[in-house]
PDB file of C-alpha atoms in Angstrom:
ATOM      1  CA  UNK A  14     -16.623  -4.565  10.206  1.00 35.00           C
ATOM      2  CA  UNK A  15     -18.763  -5.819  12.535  1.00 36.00           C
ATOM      3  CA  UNK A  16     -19.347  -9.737  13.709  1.00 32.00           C
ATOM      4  CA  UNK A  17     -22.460 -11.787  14.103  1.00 32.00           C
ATOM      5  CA  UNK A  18     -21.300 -13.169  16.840  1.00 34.00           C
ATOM      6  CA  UNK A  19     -19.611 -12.401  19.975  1.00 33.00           C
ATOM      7  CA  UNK A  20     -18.942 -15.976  21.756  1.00 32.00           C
ATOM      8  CA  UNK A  21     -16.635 -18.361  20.866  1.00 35.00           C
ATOM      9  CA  UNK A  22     -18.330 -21.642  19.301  1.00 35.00           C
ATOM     10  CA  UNK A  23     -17.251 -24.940  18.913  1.00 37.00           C
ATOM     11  CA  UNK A  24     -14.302 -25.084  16.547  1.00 38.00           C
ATOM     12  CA  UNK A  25     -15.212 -26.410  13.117  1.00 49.00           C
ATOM     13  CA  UNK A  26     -14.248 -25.893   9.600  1.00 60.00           C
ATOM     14  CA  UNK A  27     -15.590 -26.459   5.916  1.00 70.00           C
ATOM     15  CA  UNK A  28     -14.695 -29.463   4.121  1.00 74.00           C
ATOM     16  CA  UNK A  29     -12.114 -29.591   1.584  1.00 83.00           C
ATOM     17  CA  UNK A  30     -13.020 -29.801  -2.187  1.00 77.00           C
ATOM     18  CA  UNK A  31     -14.178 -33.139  -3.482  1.00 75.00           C
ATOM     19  CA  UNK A  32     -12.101 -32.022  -6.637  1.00 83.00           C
ATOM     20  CA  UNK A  33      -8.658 -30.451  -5.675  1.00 93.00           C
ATOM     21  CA  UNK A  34      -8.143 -27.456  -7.908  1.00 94.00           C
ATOM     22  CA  UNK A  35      -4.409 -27.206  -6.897  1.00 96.00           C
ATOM     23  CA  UNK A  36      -1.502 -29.023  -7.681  1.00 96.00           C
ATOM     24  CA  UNK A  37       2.591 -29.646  -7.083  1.00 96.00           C
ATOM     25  CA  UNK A  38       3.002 -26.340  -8.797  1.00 96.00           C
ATOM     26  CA  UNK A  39       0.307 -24.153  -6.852  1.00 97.00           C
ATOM     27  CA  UNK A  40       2.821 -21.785  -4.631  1.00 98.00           C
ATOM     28  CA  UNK A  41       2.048 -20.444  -1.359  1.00 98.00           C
ATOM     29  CA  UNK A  42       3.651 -18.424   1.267  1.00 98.00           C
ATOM     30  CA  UNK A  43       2.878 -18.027   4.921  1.00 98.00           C
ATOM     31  CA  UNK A  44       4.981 -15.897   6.909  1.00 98.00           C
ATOM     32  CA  UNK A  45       6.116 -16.002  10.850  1.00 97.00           C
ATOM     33  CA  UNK A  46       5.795 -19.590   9.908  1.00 97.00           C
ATOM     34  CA  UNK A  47       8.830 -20.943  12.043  1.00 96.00           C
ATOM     35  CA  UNK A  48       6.324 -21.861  14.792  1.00 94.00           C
ATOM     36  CA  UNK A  49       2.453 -21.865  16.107  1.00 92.00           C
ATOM     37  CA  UNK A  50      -0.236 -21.022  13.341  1.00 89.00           C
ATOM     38  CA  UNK A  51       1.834 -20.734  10.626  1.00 94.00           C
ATOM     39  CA  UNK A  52       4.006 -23.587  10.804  1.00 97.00           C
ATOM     40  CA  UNK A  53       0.883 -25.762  10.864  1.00 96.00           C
ATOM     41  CA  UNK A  54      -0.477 -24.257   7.864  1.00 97.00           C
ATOM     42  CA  UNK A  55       3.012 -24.803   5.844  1.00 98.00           C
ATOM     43  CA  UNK A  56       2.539 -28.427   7.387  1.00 97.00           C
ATOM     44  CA  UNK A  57      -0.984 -28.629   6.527  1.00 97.00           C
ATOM     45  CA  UNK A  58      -0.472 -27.195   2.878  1.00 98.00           C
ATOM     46  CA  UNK A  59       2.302 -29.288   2.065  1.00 98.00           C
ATOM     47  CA  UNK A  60       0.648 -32.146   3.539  1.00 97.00           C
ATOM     48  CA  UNK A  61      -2.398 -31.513   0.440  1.00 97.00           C
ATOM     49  CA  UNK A  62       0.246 -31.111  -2.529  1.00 97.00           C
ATOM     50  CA  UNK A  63       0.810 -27.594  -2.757  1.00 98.00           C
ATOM     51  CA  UNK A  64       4.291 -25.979  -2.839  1.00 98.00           C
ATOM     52  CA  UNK A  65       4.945 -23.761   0.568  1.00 98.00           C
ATOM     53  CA  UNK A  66       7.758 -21.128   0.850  1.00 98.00           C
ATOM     54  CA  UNK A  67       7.700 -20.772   5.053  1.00 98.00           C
ATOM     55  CA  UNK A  68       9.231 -17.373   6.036  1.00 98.00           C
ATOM     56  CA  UNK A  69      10.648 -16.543   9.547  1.00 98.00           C
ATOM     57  CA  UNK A  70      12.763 -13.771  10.864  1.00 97.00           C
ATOM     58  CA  UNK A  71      15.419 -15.905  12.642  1.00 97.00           C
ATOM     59  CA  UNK A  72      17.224 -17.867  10.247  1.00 98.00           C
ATOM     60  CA  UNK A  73      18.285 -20.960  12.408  1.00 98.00           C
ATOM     61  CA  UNK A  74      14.380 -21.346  13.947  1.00 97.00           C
ATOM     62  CA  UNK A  75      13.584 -21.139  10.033  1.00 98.00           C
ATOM     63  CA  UNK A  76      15.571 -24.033   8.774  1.00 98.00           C
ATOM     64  CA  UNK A  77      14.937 -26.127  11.861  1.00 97.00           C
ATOM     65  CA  UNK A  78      11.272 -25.826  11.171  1.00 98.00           C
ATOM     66  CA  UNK A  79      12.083 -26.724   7.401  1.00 98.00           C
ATOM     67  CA  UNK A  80      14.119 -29.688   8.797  1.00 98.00           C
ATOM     68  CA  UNK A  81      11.295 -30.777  10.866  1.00 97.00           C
ATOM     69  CA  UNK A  82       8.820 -31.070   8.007  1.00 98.00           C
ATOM     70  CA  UNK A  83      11.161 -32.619   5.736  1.00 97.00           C
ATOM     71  CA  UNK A  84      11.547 -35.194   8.495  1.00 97.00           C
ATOM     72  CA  UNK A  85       8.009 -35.827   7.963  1.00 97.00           C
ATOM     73  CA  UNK A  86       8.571 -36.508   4.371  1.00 97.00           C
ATOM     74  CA  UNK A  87       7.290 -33.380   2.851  1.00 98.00           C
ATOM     75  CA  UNK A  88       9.521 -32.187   0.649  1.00 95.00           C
ATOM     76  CA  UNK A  89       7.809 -29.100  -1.023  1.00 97.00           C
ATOM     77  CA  UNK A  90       8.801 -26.677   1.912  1.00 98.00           C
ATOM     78  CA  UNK A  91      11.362 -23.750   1.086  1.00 98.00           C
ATOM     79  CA  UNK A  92      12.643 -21.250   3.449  1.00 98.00           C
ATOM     80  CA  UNK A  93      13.580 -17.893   3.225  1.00 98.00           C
ATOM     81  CA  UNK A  94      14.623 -14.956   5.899  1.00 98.00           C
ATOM     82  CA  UNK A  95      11.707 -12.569   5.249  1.00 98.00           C
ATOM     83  CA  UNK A  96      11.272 -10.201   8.217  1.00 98.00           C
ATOM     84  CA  UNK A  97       7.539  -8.031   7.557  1.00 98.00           C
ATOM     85  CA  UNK A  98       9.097  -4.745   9.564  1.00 98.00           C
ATOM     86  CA  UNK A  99      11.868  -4.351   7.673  1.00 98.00           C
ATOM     87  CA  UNK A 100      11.186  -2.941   4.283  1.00 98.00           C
ATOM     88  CA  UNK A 101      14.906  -4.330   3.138  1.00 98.00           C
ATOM     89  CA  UNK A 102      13.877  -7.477   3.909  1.00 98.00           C
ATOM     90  CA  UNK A 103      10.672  -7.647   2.147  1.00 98.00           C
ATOM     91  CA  UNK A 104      11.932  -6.414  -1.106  1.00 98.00           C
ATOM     92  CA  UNK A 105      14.771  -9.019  -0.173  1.00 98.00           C
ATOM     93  CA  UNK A 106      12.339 -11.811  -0.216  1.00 98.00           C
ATOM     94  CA  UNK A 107      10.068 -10.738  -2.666  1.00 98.00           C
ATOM     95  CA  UNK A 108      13.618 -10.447  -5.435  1.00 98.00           C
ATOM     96  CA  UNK A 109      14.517 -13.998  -4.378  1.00 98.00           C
ATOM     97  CA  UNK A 110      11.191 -15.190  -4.884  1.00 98.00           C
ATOM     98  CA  UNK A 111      10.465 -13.996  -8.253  1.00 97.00           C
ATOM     99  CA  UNK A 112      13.765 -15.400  -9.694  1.00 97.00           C
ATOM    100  CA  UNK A 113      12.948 -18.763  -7.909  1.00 97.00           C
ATOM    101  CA  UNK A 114       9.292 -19.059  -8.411  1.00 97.00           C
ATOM    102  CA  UNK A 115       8.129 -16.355 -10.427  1.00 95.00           C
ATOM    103  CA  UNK A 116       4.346 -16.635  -9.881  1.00 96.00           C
ATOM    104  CA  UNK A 117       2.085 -17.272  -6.739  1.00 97.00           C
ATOM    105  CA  UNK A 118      -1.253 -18.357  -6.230  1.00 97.00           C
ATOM    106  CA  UNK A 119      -1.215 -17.983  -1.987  1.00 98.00           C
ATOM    107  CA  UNK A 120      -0.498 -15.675   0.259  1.00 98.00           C
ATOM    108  CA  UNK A 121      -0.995 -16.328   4.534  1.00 98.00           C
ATOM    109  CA  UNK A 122       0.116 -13.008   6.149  1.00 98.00           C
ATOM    110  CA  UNK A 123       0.224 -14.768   9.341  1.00 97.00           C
ATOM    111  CA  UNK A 124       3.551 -13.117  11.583  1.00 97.00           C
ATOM    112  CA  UNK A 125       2.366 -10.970  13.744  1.00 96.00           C
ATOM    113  CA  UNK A 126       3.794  -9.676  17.384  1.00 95.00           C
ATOM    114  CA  UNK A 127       1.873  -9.169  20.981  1.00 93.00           C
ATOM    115  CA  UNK A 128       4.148  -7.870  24.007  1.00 95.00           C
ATOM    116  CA  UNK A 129       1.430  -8.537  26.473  1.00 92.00           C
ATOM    117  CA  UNK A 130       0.363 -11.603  28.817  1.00 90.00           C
ATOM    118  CA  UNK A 131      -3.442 -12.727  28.779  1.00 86.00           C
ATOM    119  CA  UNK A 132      -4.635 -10.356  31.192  1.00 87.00           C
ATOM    120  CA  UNK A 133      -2.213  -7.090  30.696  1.00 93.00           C
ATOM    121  CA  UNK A 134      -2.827  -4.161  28.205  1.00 95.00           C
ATOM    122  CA  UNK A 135       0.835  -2.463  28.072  1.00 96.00           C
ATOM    123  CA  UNK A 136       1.186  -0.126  24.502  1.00 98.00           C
ATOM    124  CA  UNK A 137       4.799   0.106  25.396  1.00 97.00           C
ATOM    125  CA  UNK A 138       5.564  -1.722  21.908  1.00 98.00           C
ATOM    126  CA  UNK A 139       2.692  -0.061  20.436  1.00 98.00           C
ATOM    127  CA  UNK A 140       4.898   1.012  17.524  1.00 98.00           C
ATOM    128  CA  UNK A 141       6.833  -2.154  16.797  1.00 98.00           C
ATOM    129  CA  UNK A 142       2.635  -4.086  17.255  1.00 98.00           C
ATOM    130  CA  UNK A 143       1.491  -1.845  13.631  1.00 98.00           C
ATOM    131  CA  UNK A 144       4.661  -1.545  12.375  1.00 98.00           C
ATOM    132  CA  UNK A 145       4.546  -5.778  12.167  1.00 98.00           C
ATOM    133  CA  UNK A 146       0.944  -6.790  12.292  1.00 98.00           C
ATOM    134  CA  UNK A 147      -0.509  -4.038  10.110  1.00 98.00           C
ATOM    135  CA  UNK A 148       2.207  -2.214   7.475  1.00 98.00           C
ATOM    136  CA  UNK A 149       4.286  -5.365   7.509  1.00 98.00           C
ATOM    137  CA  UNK A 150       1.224  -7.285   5.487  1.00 98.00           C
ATOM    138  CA  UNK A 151       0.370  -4.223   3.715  1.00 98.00           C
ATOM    139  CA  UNK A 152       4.095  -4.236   2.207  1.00 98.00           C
ATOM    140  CA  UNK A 153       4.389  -7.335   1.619  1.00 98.00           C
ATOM    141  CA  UNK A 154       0.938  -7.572  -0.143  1.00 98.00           C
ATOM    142  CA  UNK A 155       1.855  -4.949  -2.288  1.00 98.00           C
ATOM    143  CA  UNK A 156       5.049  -6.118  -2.944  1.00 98.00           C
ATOM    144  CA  UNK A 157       3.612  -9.480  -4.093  1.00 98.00           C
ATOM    145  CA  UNK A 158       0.530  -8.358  -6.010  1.00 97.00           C
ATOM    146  CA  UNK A 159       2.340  -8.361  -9.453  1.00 96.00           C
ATOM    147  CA  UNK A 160       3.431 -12.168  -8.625  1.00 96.00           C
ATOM    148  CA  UNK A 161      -0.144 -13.370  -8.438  1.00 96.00           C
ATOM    149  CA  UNK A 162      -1.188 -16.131 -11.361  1.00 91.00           C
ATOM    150  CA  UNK A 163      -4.241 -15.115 -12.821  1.00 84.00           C
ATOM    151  CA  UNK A 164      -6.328 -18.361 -13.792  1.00 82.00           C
ATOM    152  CA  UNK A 165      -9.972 -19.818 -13.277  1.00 80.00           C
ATOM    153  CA  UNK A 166      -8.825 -20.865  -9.896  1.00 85.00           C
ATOM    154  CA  UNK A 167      -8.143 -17.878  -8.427  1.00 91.00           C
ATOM    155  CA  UNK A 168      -5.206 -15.941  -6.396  1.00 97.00           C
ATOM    156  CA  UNK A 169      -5.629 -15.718  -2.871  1.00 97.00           C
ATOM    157  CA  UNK A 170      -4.755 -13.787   0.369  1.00 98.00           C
ATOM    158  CA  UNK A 171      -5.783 -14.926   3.567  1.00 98.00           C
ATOM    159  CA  UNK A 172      -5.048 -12.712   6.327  1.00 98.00           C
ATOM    160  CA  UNK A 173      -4.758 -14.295   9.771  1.00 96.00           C
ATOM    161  CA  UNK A 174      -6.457 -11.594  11.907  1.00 95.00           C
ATOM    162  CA  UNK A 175      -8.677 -11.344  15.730  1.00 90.00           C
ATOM    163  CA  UNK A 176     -11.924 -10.570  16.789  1.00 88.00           C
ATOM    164  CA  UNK A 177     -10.323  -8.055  18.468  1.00 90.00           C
ATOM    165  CA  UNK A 178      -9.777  -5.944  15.533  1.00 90.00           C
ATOM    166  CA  UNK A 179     -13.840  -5.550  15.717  1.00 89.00           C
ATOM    167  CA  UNK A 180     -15.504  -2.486  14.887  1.00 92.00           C
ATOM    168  CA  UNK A 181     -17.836  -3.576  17.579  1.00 90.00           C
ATOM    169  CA  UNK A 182     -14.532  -3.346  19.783  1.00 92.00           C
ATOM    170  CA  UNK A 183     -14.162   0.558  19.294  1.00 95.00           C
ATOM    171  CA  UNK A 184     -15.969   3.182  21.226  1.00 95.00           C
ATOM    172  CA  UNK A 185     -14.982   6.352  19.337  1.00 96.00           C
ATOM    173  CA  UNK A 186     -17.710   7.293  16.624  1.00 96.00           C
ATOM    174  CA  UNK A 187     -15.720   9.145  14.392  1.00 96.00           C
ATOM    175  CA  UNK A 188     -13.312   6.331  13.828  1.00 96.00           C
ATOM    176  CA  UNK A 189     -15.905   4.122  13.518  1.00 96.00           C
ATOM    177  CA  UNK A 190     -18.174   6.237  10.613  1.00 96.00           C
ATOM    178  CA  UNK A 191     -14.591   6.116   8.725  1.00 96.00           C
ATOM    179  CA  UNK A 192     -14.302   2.810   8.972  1.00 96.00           C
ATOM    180  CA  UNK A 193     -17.684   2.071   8.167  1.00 95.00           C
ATOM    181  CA  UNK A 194     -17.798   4.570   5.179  1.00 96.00           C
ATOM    182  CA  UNK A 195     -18.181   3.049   1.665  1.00 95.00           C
ATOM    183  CA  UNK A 196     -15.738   5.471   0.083  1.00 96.00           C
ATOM    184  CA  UNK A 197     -12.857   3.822   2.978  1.00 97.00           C
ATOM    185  CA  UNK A 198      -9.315   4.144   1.564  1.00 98.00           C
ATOM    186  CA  UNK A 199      -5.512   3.174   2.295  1.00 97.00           C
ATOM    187  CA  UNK A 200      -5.436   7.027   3.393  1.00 98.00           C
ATOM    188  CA  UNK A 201      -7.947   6.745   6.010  1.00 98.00           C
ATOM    189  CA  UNK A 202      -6.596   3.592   7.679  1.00 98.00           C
ATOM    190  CA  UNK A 203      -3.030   5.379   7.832  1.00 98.00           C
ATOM    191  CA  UNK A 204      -4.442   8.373   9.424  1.00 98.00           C
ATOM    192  CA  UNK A 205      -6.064   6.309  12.163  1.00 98.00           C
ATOM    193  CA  UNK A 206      -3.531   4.244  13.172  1.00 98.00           C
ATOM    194  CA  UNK A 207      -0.898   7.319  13.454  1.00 98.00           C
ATOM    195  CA  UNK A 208      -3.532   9.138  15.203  1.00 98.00           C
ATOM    196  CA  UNK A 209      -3.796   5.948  17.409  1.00 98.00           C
ATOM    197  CA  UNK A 210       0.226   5.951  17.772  1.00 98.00           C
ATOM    198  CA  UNK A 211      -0.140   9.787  18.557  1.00 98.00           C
ATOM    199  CA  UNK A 212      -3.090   8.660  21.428  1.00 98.00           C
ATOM    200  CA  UNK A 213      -0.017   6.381  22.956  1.00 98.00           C
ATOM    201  CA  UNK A 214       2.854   9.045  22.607  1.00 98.00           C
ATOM    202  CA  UNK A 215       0.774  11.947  24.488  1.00 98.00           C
ATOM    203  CA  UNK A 216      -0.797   9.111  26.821  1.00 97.00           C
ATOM    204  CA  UNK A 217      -4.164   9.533  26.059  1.00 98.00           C
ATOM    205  CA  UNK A 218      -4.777   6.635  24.206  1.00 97.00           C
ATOM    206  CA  UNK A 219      -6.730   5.344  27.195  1.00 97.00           C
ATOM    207  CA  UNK A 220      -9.755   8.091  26.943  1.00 97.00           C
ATOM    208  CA  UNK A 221      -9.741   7.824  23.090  1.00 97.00           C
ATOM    209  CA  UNK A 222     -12.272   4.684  22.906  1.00 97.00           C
ATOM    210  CA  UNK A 223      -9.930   2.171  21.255  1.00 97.00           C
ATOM    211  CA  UNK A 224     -10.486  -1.157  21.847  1.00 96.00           C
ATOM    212  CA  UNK A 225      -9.984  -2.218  25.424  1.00 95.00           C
ATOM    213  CA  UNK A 226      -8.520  -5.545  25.128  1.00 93.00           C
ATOM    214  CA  UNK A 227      -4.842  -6.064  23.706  1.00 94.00           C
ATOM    215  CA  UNK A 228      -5.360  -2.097  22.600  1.00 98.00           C
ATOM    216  CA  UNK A 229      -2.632  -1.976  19.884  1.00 97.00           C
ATOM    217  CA  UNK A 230      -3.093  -5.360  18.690  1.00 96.00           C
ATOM    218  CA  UNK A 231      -6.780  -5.211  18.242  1.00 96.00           C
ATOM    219  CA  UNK A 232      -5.792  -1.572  16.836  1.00 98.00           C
ATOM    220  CA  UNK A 233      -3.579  -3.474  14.530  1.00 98.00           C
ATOM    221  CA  UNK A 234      -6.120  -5.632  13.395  1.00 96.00           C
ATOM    222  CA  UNK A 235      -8.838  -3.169  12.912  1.00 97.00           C
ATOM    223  CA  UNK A 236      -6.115  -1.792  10.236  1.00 98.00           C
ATOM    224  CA  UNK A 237      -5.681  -5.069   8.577  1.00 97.00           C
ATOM    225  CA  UNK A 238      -9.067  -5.939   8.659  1.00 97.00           C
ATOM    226  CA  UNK A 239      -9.971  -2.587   7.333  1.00 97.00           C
ATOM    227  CA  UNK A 240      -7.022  -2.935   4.551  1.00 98.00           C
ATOM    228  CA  UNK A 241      -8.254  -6.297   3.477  1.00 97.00           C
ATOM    229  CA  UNK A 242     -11.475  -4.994   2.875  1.00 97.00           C
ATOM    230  CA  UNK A 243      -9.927  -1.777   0.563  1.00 97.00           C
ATOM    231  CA  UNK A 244      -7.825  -4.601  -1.250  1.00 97.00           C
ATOM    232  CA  UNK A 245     -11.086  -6.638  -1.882  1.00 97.00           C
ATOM    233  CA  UNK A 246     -13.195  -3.540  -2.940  1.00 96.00           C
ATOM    234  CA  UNK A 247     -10.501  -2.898  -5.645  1.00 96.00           C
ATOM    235  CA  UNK A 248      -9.961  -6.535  -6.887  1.00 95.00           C
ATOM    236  CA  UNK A 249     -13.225  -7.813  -7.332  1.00 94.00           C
ATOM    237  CA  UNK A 250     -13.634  -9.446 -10.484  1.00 92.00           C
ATOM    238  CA  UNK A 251     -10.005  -9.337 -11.296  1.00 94.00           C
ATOM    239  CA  UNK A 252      -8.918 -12.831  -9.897  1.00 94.00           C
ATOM    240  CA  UNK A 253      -7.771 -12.687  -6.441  1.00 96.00           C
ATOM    241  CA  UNK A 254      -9.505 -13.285  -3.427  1.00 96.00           C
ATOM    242  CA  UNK A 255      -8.681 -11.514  -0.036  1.00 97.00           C
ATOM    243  CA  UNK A 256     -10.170 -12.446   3.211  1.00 96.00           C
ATOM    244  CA  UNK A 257      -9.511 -12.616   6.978  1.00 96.00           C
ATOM    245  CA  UNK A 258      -9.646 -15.235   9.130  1.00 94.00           C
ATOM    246  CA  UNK A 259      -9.655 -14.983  12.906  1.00 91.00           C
ATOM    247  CA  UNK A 260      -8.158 -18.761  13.873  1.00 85.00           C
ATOM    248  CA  UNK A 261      -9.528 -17.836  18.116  1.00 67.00           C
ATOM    249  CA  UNK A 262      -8.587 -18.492  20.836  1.00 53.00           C
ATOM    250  CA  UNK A 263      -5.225 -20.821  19.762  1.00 55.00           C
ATOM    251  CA  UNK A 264      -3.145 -22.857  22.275  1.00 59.00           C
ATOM    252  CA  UNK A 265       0.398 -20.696  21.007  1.00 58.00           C
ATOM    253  CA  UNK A 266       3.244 -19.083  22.264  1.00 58.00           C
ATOM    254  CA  UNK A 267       0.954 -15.163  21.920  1.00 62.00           C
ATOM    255  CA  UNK A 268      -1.147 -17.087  24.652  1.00 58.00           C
ATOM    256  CA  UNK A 269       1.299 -18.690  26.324  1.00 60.00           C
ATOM    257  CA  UNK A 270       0.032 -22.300  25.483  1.00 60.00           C
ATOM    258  CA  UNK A 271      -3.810 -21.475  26.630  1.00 62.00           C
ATOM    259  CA  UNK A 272      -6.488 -21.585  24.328  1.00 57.00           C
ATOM    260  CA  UNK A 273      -9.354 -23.775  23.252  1.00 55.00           C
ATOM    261  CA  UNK A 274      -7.615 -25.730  20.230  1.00 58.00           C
ATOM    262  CA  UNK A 275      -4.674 -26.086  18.999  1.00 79.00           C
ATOM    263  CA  UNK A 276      -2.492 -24.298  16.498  1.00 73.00           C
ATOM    264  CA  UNK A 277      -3.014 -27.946  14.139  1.00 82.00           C
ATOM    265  CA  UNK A 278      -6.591 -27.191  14.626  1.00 85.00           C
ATOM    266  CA  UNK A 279      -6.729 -23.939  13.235  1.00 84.00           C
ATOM    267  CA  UNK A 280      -4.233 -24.864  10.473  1.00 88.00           C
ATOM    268  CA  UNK A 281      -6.660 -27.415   9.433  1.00 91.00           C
ATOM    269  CA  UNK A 282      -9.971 -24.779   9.362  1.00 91.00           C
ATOM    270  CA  UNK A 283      -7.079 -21.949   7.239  1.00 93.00           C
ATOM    271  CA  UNK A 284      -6.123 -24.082   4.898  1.00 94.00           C
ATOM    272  CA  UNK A 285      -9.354 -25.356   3.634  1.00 94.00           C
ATOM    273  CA  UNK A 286     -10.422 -21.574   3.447  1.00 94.00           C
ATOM    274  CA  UNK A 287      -7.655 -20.965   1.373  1.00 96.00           C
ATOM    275  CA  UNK A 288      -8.580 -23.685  -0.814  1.00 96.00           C
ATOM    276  CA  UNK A 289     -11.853 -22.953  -1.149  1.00 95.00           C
ATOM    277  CA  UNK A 290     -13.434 -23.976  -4.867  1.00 94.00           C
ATOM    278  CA  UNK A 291     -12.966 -21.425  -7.049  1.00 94.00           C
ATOM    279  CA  UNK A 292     -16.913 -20.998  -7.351  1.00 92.00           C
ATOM    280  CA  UNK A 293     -16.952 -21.234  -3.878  1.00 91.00           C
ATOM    281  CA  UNK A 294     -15.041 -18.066  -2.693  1.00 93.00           C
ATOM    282  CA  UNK A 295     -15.642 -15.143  -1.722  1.00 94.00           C
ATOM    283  CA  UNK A 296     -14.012 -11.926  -1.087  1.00 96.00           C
ATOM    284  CA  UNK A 297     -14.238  -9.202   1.351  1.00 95.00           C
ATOM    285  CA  UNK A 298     -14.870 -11.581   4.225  1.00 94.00           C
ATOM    286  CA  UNK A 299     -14.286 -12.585   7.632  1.00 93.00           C
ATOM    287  CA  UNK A 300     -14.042 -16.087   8.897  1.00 91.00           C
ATOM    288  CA  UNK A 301     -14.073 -16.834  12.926  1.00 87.00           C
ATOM    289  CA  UNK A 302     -13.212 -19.964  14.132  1.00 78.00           C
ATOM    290  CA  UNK A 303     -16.592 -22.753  14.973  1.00 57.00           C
ATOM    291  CA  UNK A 304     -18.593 -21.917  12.467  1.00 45.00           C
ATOM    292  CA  UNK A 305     -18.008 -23.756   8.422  1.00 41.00           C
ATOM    293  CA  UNK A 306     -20.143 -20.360   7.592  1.00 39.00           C
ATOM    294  CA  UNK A 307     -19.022 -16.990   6.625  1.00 42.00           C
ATOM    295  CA  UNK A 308     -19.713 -14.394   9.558  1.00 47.00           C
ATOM    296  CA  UNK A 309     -19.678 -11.232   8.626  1.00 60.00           C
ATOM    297  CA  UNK A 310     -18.684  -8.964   5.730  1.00 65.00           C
ATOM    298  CA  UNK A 311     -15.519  -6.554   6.207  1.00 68.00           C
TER     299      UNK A 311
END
């Protein structure tokens, strides 16, 4: 998947429908939504009518954030433990959900983990990175994918994902020509990301040209982003939608409060995306914050 661009422009987003499509009873779900990102796109969704089941691994942050946004008179916010490394806990979540809601129209795989500062580039927690970031969407995508409504307007899965995760990012050929390769399956992703945790066991993940910022998040990424694009591929034309969206450079706790906008900011640009008119979107794509245009293909 490579991007069109490389810099970061100014941060912009496309309008919302003049019509709204959704309604009281359109369900979504954004996970690691107890803070940052994803507990401004809960606020943001809510905010436009839809119903929004916020997930977070630690149950006390989770109802506190609930709390907060029921302070602000939105009442359409649920919580629910859902933790995306834990297998138990998705199949947890996903049983409670389909005897409470049933169907779903949304999905924001948003949680995701980073152990490093700005300027380090430790794999220490390489393991724990993919295990979250990468197989924790994949699960829970699959998990979900039954629960989808199938209407005129469209299921959707937006995947909250990084530059980093650009093809453009990786050095090693081979890798790349997989990724690149129409015939690009679940099978090939898995293979690259073990052979990227082997890379990190044996220490030579370093002289393997993987990405050289954030290496096993932007490896993570490059999974998901890959993924989505599989997941697209093999929906088309069968009423959902998956994309990515890569939100920049976001004032959050992952950057330690720096960035160029904040997490509201990229809420706002997310959740029109994920309301896109239903002749309006797309699949197989990749958003990047500052531009109210579609970048690049995945």
């Amino acid at each position: 998947m490579e991007y069109s661009k490389e810099h970061e422009a100014p941060f912009s987003s496309p309008s919302l429908p003049s019509k709204k499509w959704w309604s009281k009873d359109t369900v979504a779900i954004v996970t690691g939504a107890n803070k940052g990102i994803g507990f401004a796109m809960v606020k943001r969704l809510a905010q436009l009518g839809l119903t929004v089941i916020l997930t977070a691994r630690d149950i006390e942050k989770g109802h506190k954030a609930i709390e907060e946004l029921r302070n602000q008179g939105l009442d359409d916010v649920h919580f629910f433990r859902l933790d995306v490394s834990e297998p138990a806990s998705i199949n947890t979540f996903v049983s409670w959900f389909a005897r409470i809601f049933g169907a779903l129209n949304i999905l924001v795989n948003n949680a995701a983990v980073s152990f490093n500062k700005i300027n380090e580039n430790s794999v220490e927690h390489a393991e724990t990175v993919i295990k979250t970031n990468f197989y924790g969407a994949k699960l829970l995508t699959e998990a979900l994918l039954p629960m989808f409504r199938l209407s005129h307007s469209k299921s959707r899965i937006l995947n909250i994902s990084s530059r980093l995760g650009s093809l453009n990012k990786l050095k090693n050929p081979n890798i790349k020509n997989i990724l690149q390769s129409e015939n690009l399956s679940e099978t090939h992703i898995e293979a690259m990301v073990s052979l990227f945790l082997q890379n990190v066991k044996n220490g030579t993940w370093e002289r393997q040209g993987w990405p050289e910022l954030w290496t096993d998040y932007a490896v993570s990424k490059l999974a998901l982003n890959a993924y989505t694009r599989v997941l697209a591929k093999r929906y088309m034309g069968r009423g959902i939608s998956l994309n990515c969206f890569c939100p920049g450079f976001t004032q959050t706790s992952m950057t330690r409060g720096k960035g160029t906008h904040t997490a509201d900011d990229a809420a706002e640009t997310g959740a029109r995306l994920a309301l896109l008119p239903p002749e309006e979107l797309p699949s197989g794509r990749f958003y990047l914050s500052g531009t109210s245009t579609v970048n690049s293909k995945l």
